[in-house]
Coordinates of C-alpha atoms in Angstrom, one line a residue:
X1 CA 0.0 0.0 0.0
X2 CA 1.0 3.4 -0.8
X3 CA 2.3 5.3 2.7
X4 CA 1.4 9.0 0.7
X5 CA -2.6 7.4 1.0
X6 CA -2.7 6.8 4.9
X7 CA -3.9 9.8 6.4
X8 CA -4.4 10.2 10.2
X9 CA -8.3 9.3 9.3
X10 CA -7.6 6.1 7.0
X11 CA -5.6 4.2 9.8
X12 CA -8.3 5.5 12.8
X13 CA -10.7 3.8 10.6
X14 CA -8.8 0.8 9.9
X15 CA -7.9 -2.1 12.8
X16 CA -6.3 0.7 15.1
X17 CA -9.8 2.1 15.9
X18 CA -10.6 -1.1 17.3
X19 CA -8.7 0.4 20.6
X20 CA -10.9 3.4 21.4
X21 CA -13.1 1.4 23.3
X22 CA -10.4 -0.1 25.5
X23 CA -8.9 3.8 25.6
X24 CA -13.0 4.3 27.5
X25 CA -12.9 1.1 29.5
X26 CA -9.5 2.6 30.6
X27 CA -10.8 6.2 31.5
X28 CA -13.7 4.1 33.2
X29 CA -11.3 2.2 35.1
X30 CA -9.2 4.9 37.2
X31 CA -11.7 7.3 36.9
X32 CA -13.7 5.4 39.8
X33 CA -16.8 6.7 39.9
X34 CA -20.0 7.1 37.6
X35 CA -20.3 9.2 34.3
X36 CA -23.6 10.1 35.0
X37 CA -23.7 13.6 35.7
X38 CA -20.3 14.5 34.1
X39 CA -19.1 16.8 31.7
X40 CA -15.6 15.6 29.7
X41 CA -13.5 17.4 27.5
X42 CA -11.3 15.5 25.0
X43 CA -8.1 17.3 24.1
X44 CA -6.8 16.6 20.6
X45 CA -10.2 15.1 18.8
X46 CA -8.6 14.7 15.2
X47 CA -11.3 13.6 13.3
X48 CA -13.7 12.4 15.9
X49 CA -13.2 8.5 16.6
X50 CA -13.0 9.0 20.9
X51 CA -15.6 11.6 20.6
X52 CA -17.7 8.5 19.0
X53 CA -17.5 6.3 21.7
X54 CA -17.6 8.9 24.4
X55 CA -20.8 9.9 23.1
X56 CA -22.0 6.4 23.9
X57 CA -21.5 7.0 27.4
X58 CA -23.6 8.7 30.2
X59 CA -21.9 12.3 29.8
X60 CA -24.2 15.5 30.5
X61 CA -22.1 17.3 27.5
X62 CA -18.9 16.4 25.6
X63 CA -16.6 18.8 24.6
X64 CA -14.1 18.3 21.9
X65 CA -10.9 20.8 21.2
X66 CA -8.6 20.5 18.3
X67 CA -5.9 23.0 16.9
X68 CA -7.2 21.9 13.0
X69 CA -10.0 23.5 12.0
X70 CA -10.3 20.6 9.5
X71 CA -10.2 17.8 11.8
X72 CA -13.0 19.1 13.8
X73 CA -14.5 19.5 10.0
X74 CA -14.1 15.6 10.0
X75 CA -15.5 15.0 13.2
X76 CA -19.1 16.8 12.6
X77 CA -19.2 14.9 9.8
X78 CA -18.2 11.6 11.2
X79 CA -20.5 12.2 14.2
X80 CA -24.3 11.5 13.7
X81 CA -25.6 12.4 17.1
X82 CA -24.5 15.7 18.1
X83 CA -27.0 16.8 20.9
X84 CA -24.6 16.9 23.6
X85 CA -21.7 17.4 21.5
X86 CA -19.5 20.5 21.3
X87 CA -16.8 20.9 19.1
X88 CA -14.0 23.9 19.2
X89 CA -11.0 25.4 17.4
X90 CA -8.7 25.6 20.2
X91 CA -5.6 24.5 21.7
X92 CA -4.4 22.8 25.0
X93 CA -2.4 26.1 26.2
X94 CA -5.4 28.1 25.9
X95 CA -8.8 26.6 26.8
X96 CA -11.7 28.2 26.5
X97 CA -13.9 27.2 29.2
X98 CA -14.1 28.9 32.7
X99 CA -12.4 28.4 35.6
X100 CA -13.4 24.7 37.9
X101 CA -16.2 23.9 34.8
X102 CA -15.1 20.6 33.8
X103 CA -15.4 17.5 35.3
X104 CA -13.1 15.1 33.5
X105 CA -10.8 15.6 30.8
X106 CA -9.3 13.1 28.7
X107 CA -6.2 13.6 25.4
X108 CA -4.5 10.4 23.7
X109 CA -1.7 11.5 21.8
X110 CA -1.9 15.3 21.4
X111 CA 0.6 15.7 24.4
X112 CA 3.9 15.0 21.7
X113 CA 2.3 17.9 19.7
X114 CA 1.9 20.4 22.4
X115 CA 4.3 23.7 22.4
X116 CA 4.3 24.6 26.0
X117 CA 3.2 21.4 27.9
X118 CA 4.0 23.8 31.4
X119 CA 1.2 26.0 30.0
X120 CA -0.8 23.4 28.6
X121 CA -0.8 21.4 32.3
X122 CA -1.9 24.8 34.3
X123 CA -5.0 25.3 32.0
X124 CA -5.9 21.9 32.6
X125 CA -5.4 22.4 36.3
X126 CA -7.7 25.7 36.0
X127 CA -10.8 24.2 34.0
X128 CA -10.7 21.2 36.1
X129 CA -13.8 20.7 39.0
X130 CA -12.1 20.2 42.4
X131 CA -11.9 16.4 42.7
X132 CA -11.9 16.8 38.4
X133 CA -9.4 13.9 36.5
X134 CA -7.4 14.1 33.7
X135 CA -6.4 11.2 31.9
X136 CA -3.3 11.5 29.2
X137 CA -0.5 9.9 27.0
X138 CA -0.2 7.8 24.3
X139 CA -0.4 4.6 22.9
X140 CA -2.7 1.7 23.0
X141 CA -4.2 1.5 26.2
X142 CA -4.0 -0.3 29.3
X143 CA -6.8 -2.8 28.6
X144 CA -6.0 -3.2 25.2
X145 CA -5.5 -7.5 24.2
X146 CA -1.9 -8.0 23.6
X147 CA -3.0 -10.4 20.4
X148 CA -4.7 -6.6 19.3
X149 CA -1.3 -4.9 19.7
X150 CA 0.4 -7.5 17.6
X151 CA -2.1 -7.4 15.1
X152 CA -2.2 -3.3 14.7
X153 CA 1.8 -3.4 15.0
X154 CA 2.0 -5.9 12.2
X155 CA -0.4 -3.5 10.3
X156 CA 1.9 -0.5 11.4
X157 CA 5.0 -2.6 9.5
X158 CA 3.6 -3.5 6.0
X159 CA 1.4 -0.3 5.6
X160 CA 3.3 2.3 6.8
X161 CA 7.3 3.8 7.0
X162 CA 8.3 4.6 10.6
X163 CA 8.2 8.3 11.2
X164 CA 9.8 9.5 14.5
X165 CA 7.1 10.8 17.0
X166 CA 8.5 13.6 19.3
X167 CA 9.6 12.8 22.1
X168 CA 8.5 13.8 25.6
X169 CA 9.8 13.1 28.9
X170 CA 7.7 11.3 31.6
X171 CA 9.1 12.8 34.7
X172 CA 8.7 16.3 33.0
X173 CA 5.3 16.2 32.9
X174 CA 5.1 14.3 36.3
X175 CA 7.3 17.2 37.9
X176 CA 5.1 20.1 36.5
X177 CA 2.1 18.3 37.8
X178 CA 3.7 18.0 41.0
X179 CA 4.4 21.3 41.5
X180 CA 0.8 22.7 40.8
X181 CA -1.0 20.2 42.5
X182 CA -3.0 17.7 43.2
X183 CA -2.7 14.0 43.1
X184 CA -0.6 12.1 39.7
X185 CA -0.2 8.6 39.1
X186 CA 2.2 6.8 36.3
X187 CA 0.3 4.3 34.2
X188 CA 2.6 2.3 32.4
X189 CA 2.6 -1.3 30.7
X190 CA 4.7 -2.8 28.1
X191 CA 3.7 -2.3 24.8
X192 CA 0.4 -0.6 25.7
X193 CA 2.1 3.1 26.1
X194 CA 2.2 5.3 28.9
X195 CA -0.5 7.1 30.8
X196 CA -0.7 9.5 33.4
X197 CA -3.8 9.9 36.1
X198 CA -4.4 13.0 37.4
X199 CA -6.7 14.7 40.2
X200 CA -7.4 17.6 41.0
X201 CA -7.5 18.5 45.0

């Protein structure tokens, strides 16, 4: 296959979106406590596939940020039922939603692509609810079957070349969350990717 056809939206759509449900199990899973109720705000939407499944889920109104006007473009399209659905041109360093207003936010992925993570992590700090929780990083996901993985990693070798993500340092972000508060925790597995829990105090 040619790489120059895979776009960010063919290989969501192909076997990698098969982890986005895991990605929700995951957020259910160290989140603790019921959706119902719950506003979320998903950093980073590309073209919608998390929005999709959050959507699914017991959420009073789901918010969805991305820097590309297009992608968010995509993800009206994509999205059928939009009735608690918000989508907005925006970016992690400057949020646009008032101080304590948000109950859980969630970002796979974006975190490589932000310019001032420092800046990024005090917004989120700001928006958040007291007792709010963020859940970020990248990868698979925690609950994601290994035999998945393998199969999307195999998919990842014949169909497209290796391109080198940025990098980013855990303890970086774990030190700047540290020193504006509240309560982090390192998720990390092999092969599955990194995450990090956050709460707010």
């Amino acid at each position: 296959m040619n790489n120059n056809l895979l776009t960010f939206e063919s290989i969501g759509q192909s076997i990698v979106g098969q982890i986005y449900p895991y990605i929700i199990n995951d957020l259910r899973t160290y989140y603790k406590e019921s959706f119902s109720n719950k506003n979320i705000l998903e950093i980073g939407t590309g073209p919608g596939f998390i929005l999709i499944q959050l959507l699914k889920e017991k959420f009073t109104h789901v918010y969805g940020i991305d820097i590309s006007l297009d992608m968010l473009i995509k993800a009206s399209n994509r999205i059928q039922n939009k009735e608690k659905l918000f989508l907005i041109n925006a970016k992690a360093e400057k949020l646009p939603f008032k101080n304590e207003s948000i109950d859980i936010i969630l970002s796979r992925g974006s975190v490589f692509f932000w310019k001032d993570i420092d800046k990024s992590l005090c917004e989120i700090y700001r928006v958040l609810k007291p007792n709010g929780f963020l859940l970020i990083g990248g990868g698979y996901g925690i609950s994601t079957p290994e035999n998945l993985i393998l199969d999307i990693s195999n998919y990842f070798k014949k169909n497209i070349s290796k391109n080198e993500k940025p990098k980013i340092e855990i303890n970086n972000v774990t030190n700047i969350m540290q020193r504006i508060g509240g309560k982090f925790e390192v998720i990390a597995k092999p092969k599955h990717g990194f995450w990090i829990s956050w709460r707010k105090f």
